Coordinates of N, CA and C in Angstrom, one line a residue:
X1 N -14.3 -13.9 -18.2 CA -13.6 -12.7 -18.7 C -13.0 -12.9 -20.1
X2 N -13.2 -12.1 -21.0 CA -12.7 -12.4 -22.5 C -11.4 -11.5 -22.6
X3 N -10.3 -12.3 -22.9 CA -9.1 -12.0 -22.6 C -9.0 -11.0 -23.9
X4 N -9.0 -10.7 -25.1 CA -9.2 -10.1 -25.8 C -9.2 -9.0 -25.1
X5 N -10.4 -8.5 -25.0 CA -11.1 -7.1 -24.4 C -10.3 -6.4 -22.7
X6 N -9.7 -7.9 -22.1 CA -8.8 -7.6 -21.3 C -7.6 -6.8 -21.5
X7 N -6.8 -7.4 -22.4 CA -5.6 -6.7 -22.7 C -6.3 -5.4 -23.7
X8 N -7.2 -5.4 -24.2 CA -7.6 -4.0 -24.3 C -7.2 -2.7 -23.9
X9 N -8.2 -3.3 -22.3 CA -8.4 -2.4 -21.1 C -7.4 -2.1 -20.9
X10 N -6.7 -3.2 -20.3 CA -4.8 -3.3 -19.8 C -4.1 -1.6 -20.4
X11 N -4.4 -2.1 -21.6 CA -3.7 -1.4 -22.6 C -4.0 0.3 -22.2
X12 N -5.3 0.4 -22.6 CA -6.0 1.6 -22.7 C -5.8 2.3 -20.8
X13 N -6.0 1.3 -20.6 CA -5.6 2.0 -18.7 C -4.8 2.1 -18.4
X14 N -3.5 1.8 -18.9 CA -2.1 2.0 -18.8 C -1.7 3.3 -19.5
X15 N -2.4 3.6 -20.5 CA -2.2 5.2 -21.2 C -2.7 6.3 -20.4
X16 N -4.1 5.9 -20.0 CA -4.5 6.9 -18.7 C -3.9 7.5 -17.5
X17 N -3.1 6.0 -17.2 CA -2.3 6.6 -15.9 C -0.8 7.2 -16.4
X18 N -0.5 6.7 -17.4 CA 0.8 7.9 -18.0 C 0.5 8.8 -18.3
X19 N -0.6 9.2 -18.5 CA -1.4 10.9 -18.9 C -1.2 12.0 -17.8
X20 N -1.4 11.0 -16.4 CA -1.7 12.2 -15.3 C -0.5 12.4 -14.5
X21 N -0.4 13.9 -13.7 CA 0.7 14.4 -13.2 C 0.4 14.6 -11.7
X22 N -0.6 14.5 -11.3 CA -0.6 14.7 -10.1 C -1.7 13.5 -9.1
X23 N -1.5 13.8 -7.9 CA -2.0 12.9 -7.4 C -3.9 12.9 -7.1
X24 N -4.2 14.4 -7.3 CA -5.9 14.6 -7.3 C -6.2 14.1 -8.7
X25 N -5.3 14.0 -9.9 CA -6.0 13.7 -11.6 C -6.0 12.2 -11.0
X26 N -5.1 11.3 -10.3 CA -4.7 9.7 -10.0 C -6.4 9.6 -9.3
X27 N -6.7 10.5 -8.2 CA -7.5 10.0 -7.5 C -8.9 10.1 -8.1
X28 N -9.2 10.9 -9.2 CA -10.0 11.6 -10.2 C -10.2 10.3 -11.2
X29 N -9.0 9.6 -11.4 CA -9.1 8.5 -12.3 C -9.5 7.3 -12.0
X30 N -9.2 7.1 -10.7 CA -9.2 5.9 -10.0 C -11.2 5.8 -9.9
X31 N -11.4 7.1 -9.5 CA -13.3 6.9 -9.4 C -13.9 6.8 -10.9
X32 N -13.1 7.4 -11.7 CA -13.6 6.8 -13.4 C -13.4 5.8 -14.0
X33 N -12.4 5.2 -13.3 CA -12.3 3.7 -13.8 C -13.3 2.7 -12.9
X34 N -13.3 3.1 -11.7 CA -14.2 2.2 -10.9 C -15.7 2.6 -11.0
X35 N -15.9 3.6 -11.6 CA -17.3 4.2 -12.5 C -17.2 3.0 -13.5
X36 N -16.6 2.8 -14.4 CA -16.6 2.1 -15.6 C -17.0 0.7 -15.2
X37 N -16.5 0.0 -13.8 CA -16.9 -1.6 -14.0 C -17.8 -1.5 -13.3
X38 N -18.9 -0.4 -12.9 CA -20.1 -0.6 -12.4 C -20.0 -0.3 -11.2
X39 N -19.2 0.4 -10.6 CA -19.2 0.6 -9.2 C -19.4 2.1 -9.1
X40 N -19.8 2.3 -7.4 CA -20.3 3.9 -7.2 C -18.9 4.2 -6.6
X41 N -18.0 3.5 -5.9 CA -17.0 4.3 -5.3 C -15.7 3.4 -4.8
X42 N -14.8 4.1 -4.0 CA -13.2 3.6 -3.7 C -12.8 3.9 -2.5
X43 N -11.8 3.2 -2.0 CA -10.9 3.2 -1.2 C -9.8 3.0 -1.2
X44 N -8.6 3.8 -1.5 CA -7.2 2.6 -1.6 C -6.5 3.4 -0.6
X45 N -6.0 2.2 -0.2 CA -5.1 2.2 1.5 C -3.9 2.0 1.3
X46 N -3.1 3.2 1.7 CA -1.6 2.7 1.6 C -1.1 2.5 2.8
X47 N -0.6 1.3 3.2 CA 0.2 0.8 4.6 C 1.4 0.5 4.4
X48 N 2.4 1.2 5.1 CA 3.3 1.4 5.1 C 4.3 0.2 5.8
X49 N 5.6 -0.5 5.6 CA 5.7 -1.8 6.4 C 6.4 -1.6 7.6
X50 N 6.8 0.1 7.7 CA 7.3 0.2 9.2 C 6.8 1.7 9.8
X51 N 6.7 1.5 10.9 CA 7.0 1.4 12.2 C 6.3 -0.8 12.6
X52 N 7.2 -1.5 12.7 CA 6.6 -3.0 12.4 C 4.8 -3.1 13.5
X53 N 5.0 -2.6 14.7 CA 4.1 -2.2 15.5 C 2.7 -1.6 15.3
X54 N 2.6 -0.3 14.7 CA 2.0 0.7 14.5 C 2.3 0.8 12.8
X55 N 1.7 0.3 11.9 CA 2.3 0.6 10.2 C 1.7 2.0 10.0
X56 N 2.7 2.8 9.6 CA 1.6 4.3 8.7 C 0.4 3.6 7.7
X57 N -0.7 4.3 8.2 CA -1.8 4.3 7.2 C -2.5 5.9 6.4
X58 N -2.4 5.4 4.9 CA -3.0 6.6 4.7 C -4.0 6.2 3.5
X59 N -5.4 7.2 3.7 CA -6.5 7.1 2.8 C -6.9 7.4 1.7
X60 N -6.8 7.3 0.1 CA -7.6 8.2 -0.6 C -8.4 7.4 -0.9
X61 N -9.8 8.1 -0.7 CA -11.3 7.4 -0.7 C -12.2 8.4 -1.4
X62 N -13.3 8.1 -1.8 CA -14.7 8.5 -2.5 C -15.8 7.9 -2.2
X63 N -15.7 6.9 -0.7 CA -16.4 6.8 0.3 C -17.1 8.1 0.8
X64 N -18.6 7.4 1.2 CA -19.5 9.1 1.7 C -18.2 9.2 3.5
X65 N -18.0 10.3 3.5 CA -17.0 11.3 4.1 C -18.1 10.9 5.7
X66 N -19.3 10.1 6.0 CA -19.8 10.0 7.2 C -19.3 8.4 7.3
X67 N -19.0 8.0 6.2 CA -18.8 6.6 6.9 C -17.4 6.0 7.1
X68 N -16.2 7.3 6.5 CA -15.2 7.2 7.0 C -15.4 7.7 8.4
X69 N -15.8 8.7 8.7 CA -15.4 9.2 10.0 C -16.1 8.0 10.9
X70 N -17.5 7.5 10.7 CA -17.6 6.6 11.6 C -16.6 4.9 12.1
X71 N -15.8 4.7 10.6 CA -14.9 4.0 10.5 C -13.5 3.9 11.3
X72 N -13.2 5.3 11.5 CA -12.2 5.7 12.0 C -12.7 5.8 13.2
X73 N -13.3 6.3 13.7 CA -14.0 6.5 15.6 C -14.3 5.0 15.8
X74 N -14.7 4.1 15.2 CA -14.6 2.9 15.9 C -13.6 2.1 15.6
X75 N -12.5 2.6 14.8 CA -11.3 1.5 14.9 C -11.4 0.9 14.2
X76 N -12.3 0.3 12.9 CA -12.3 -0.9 12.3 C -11.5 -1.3 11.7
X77 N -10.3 0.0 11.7 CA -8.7 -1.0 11.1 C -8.4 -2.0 11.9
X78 N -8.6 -2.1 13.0 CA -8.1 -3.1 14.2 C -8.6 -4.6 13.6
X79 N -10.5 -4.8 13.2 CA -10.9 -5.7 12.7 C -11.4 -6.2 11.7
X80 N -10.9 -5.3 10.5 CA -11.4 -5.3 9.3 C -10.8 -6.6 8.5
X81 N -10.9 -7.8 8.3 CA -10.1 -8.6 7.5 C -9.9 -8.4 6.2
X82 N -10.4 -7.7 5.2 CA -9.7 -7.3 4.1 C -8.5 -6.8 4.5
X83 N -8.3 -6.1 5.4 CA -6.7 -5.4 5.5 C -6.0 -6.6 5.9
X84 N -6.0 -7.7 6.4 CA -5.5 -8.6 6.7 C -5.8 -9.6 5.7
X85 N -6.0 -10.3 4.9 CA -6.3 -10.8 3.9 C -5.6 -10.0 3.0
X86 N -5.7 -9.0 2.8 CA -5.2 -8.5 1.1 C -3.8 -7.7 1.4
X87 N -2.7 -8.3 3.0 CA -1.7 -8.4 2.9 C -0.8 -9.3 2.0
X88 N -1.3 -10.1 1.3 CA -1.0 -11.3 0.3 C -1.3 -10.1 -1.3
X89 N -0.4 -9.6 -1.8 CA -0.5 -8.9 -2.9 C -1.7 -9.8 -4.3
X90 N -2.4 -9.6 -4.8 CA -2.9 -9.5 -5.7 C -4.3 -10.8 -5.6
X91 N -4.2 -10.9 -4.4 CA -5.0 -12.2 -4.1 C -6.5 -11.2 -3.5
X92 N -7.3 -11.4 -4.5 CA -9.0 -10.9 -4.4 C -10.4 -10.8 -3.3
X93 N -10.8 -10.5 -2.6 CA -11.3 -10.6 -1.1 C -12.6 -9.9 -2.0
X94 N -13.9 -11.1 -2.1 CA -15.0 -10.5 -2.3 C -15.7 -10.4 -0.6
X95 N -16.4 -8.9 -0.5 CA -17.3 -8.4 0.6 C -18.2 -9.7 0.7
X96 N -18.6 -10.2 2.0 CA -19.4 -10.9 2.4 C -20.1 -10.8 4.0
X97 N -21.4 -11.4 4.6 CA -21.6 -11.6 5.5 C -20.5 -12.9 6.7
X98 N -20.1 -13.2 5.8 CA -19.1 -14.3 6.7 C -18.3 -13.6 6.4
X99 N -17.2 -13.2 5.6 CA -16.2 -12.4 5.8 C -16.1 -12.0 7.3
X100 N -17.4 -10.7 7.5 CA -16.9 -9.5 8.4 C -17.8 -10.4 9.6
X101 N -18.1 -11.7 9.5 CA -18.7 -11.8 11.0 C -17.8 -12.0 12.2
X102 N -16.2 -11.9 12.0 CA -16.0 -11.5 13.4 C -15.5 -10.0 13.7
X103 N -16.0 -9.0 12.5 CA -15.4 -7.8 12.7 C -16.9 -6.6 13.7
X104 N -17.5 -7.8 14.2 CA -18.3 -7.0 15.3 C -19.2 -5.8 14.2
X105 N -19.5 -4.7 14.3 CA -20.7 -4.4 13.2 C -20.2 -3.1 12.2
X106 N -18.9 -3.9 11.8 CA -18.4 -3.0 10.8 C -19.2 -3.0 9.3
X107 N -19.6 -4.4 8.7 CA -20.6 -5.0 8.2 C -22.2 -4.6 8.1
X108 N -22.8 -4.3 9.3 CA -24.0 -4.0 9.1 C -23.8 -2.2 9.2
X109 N -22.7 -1.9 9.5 CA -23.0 -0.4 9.2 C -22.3 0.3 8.2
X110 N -21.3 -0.6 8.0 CA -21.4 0.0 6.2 C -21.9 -0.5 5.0
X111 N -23.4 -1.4 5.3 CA -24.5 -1.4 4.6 C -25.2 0.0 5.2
X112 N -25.3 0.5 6.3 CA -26.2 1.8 6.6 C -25.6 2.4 5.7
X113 N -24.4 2.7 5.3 CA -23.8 3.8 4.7 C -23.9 3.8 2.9
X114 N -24.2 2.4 2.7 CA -24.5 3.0 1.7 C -23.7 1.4 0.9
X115 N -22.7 1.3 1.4 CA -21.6 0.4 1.0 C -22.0 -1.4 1.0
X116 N -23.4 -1.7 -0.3 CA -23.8 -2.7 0.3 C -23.0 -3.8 -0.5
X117 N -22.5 -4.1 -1.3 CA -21.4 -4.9 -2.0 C -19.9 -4.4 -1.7
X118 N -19.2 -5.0 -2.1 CA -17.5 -4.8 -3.2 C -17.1 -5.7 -3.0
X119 N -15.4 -5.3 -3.4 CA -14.5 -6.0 -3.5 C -13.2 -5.3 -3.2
X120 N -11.8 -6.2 -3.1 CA -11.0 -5.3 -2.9 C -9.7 -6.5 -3.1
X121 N -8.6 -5.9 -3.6 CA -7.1 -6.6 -3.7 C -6.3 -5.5 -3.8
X122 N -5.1 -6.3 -3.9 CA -3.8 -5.2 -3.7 C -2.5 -5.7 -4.5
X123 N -1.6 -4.6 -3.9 CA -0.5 -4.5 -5.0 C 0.5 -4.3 -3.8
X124 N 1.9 -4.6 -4.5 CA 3.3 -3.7 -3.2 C 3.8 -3.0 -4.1
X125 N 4.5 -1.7 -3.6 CA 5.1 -0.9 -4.1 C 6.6 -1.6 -4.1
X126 N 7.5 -0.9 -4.5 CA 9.1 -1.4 -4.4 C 9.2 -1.2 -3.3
X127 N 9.1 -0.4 -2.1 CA 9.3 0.2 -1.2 C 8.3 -0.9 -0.1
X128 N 8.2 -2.0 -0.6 CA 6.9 -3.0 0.4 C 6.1 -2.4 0.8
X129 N 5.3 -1.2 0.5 CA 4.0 -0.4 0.7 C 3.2 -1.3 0.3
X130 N 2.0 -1.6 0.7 CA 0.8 -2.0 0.2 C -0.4 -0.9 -0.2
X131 N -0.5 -1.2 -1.2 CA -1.9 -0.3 -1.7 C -3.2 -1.4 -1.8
X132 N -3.7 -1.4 -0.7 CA -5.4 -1.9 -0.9 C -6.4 -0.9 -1.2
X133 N -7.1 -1.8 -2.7 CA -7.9 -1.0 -3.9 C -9.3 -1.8 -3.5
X134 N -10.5 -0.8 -2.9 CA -11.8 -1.3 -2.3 C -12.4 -0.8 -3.3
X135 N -13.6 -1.4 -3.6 CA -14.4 -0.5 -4.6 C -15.7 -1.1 -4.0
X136 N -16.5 -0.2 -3.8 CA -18.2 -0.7 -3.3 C -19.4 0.2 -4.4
X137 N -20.1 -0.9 -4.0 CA -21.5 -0.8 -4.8 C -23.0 -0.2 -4.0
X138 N -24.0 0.5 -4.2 CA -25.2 0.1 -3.7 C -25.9 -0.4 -3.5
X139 N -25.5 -1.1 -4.6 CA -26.5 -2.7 -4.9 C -25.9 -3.8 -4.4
X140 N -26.7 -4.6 -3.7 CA -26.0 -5.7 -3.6 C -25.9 -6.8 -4.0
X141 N -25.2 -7.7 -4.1 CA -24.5 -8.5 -5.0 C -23.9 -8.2 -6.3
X142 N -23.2 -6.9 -6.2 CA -22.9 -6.7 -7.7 C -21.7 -7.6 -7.9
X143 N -20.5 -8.0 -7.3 CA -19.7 -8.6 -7.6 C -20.0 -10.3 -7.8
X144 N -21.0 -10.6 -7.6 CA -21.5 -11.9 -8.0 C -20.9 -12.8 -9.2
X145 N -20.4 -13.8 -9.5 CA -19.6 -13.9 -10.5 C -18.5 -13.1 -11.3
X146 N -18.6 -12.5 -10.6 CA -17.1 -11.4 -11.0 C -15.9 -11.4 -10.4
X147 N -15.3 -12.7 -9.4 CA -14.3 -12.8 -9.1 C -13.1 -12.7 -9.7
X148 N -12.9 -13.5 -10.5 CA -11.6 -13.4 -11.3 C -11.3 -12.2 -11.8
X149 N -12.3 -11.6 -12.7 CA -12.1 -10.0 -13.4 C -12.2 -8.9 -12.3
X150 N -12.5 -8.6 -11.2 CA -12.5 -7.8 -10.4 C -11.0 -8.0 -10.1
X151 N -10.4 -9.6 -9.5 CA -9.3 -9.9 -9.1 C -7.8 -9.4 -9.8
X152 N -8.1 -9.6 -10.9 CA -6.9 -8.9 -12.4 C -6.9 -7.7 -12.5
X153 N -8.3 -7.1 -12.6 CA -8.3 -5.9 -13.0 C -7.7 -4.5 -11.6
X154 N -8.4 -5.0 -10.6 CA -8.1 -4.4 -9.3 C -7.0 -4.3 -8.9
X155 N -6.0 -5.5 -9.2 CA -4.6 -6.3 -8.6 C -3.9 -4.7 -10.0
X156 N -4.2 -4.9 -10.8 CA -3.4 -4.0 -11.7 C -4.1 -2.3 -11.5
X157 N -4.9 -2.3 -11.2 CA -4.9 -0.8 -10.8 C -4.1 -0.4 -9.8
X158 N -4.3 -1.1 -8.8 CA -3.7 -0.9 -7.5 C -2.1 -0.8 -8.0
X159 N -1.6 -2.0 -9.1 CA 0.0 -1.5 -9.2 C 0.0 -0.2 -9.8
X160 N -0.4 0.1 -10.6 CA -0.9 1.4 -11.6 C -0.8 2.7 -10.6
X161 N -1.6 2.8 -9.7 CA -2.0 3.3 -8.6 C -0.5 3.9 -7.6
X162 N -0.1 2.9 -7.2 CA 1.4 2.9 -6.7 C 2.7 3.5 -7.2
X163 N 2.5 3.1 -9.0 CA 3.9 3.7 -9.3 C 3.5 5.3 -10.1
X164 N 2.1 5.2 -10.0 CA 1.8 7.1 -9.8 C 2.0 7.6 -9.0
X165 N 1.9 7.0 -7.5 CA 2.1 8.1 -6.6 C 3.7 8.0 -6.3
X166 N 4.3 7.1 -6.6 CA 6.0 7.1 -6.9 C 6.5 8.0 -7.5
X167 N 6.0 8.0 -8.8 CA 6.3 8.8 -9.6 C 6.1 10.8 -9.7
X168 N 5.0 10.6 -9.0 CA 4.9 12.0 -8.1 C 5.6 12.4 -7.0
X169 N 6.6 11.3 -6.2 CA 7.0 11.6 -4.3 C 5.8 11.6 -4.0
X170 N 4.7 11.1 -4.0 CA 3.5 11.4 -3.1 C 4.2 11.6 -1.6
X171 N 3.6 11.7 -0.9 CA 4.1 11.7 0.9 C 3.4 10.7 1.3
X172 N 2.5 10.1 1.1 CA 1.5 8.9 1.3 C 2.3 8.0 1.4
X173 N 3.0 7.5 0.0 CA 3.9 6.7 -0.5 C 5.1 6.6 0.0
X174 N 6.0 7.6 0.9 CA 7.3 8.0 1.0 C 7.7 7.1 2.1
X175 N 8.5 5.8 2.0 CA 8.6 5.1 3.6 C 9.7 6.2 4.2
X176 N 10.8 6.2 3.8 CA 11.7 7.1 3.5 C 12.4 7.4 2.2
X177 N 13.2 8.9 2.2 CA 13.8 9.1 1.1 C 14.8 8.2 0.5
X178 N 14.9 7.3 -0.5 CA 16.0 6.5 -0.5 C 17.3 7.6 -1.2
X179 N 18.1 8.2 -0.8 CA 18.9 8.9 -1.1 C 20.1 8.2 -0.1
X180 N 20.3 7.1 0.1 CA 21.6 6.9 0.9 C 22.6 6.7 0.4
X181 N 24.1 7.0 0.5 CA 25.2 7.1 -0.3 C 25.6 5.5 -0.3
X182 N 26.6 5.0 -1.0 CA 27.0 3.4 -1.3 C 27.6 3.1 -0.3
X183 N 28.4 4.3 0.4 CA 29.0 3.3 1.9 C 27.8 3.5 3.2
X184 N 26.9 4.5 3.5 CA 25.8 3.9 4.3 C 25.3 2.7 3.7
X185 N 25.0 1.9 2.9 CA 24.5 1.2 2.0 C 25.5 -0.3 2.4
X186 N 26.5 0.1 2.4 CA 27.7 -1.1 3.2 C 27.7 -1.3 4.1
X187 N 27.6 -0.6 5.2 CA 27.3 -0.4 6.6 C 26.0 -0.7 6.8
X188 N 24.9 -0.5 6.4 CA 23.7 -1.3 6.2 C 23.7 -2.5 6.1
X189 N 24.4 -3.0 5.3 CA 24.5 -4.6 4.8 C 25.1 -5.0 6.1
X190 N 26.3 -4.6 5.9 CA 27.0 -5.6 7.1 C 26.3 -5.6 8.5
X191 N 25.8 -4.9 8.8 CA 25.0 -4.6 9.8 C 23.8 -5.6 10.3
X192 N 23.2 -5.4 9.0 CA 22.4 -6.7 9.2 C 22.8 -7.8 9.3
X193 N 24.2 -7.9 8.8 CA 25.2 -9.3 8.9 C 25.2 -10.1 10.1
X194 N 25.2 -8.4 11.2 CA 25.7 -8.9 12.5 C 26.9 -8.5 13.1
X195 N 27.6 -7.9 12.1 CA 28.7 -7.1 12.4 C 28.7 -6.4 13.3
X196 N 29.8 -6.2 14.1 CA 29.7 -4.7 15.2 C 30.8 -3.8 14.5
X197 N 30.2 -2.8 14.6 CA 31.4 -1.6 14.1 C 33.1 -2.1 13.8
X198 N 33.2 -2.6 15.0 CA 34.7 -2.5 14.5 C 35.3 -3.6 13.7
X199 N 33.8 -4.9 13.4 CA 34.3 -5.7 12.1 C 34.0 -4.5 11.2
X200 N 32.9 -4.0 11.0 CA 32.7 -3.5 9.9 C 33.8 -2.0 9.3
X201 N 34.6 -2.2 10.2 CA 35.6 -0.9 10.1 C 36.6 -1.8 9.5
X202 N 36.8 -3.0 10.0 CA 38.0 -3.8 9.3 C 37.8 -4.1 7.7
X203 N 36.6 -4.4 7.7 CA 35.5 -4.8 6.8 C 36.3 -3.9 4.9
X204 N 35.6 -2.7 5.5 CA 35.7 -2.0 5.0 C 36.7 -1.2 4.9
X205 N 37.7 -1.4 5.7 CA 38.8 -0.7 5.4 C 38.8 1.5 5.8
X206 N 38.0 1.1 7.1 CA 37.5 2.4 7.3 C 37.5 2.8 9.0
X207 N 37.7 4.1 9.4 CA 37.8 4.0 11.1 C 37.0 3.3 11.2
X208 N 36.2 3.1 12.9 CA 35.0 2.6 14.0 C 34.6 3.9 14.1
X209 N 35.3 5.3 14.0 CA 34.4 6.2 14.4 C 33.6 6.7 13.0
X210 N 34.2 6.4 11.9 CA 33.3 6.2 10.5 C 31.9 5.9 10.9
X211 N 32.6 4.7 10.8 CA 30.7 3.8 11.1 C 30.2 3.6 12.2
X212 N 30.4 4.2 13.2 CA 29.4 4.7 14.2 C 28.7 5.7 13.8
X213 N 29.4 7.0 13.2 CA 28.9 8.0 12.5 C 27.6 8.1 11.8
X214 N 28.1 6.9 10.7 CA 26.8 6.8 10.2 C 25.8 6.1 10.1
X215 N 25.9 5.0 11.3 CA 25.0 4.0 11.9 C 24.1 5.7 12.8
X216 N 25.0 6.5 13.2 CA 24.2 7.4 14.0 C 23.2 8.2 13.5
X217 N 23.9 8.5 11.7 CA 23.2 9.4 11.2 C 21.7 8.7 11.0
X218 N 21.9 7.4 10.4 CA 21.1 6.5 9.8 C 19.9 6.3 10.7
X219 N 20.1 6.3 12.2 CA 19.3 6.3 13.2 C 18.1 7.3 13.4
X220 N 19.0 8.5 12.9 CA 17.8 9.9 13.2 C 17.1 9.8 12.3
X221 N 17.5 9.3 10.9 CA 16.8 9.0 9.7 C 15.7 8.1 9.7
X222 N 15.8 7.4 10.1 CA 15.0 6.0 10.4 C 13.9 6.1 11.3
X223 N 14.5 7.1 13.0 CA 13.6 7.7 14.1 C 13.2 6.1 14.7
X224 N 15.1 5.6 15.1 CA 15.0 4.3 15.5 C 15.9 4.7 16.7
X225 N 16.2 3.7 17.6 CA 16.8 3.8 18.7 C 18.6 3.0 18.7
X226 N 18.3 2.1 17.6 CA 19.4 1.1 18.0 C 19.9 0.9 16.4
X227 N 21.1 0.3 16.1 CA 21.3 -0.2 14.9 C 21.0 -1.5 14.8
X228 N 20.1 -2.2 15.2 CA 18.9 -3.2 15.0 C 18.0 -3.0 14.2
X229 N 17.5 -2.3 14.8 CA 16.1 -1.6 14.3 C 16.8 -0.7 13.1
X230 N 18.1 -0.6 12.8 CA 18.5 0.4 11.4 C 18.2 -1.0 10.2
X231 N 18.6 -2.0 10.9 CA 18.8 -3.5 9.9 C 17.9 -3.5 9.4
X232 N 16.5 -3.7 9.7 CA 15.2 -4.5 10.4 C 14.5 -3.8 9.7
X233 N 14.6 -2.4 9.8 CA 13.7 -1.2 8.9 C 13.8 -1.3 7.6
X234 N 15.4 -1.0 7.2 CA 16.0 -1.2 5.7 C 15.9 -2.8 5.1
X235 N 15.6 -3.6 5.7 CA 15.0 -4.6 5.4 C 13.9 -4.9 4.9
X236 N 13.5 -4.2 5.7 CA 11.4 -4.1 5.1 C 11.1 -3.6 4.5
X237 N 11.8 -2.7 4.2 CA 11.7 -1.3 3.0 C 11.9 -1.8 1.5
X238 N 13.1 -3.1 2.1 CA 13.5 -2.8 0.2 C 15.1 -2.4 0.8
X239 N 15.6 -2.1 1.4 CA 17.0 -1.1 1.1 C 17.9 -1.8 1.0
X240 N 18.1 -3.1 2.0 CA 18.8 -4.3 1.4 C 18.2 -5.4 1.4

């Protein structure tokens, strides 16, 4: 990869994505850039780091619209290893026959579909969102010696990618609103300390019916059951 012509790109693709306002011109751009390094099409995945169980997943793709659906009716989030590999931010997963051989025939049928190469890496939002950026080919072997520059260039779209739809509120992107005031924000902290209310009332120099209050509110916010799970969330998030 000739680093010259890199920070070029860098450069020139960083003006692109400060150009656009919405999130259809982001996803409009995302297939003209992945047009540019020789690829027919995309996928970027945003997963969310909570519900820890169940993570929100959401899609913008320019995948043929038959091989999502067949993707989604068989589950292959369940065994797809790129989503599990490109949990490690910026680290590059080229498509292979060993890759997906234990992902049962997610592999041989999105060669039917069309999807006979790619690649794919990722980025985290501030909010520990992951955005995994897929780009596939018709041809196969196109990423053949293209590891590294797929790896740089993808790793930075994908951040690119993320702090556009931030910068929009996308709802894709939204783990929650971070609008919490500086004493929920205290009561958070100590919380995850370990504190029970009535240190953290001493703590802080505030009732116990204070901060149960808004360990309560914080709960409906969250659509958690316990002030555990208030810690544990805001944890993951980013919040503290």
């Amino acid at each position: 990869m000739n680093t010259d012509n890199y920070f070029i790109w860098r450069r020139e693709t960083e003006q692109h994505f400060q150009a656009i306002n919405s999130t259809e011109q982001l996803k409009s751009l995302i297939q003209t850039l992945v047009v540019s390094l020789g690829f027919d099409s995309y996928a970027f995945l945003i997963q969310h780091p909570v519900p820890f169980t169940r993570p929100r997943i959401f899609l913008h793709s320019t995948y043929p619209k038959a091989w999502i659906t067949r993707y989604e009716q068989k589950n292959y989030y369940a065994v797809d290893p790129v989503l599990v590999l490109c949990q490690q931010p910026g680290r590059g997963v080229e498509w292979s026959s060993d890759l997906f051989s234990a992902a049962g025939d997610l592999w041989k049928e999105a060669q039917e579909h069309g999807l006979n190469s790619g690649f794919s890496c990722s980025a985290m939002a501030s909010n520990r969102a992951i955005g995994i950026l897929s780009i596939a080919s018709r041809q196969a072997d196109k990423t053949q010696h293209l590891h590294t520059e797929l790896e740089v260039k993808l790793h930075f779209l994908a951040e690119l990618s993320l702090r556009s739809l931030q910068r929009f509120s996308d709802d894709t992107l939204m783990v929650l609103k971070n609008d919490f005031s500086q004493r929920e924000l205290e009561i958070l902290k100590w919380t995850a300390e370990g504190k029970t209310s009535a240190e953290i009332s001493l703590i802080l120099a505030i009732s116990q019916h204070t901060v149960n209050f808004h360990q309560k509110n914080m709960q409906k916010r969250f659509n958690v059951s316990n002030k555990t799970q208030i810690a544990c969330y805001a944890a993951a998030i980013g919040l503290i």
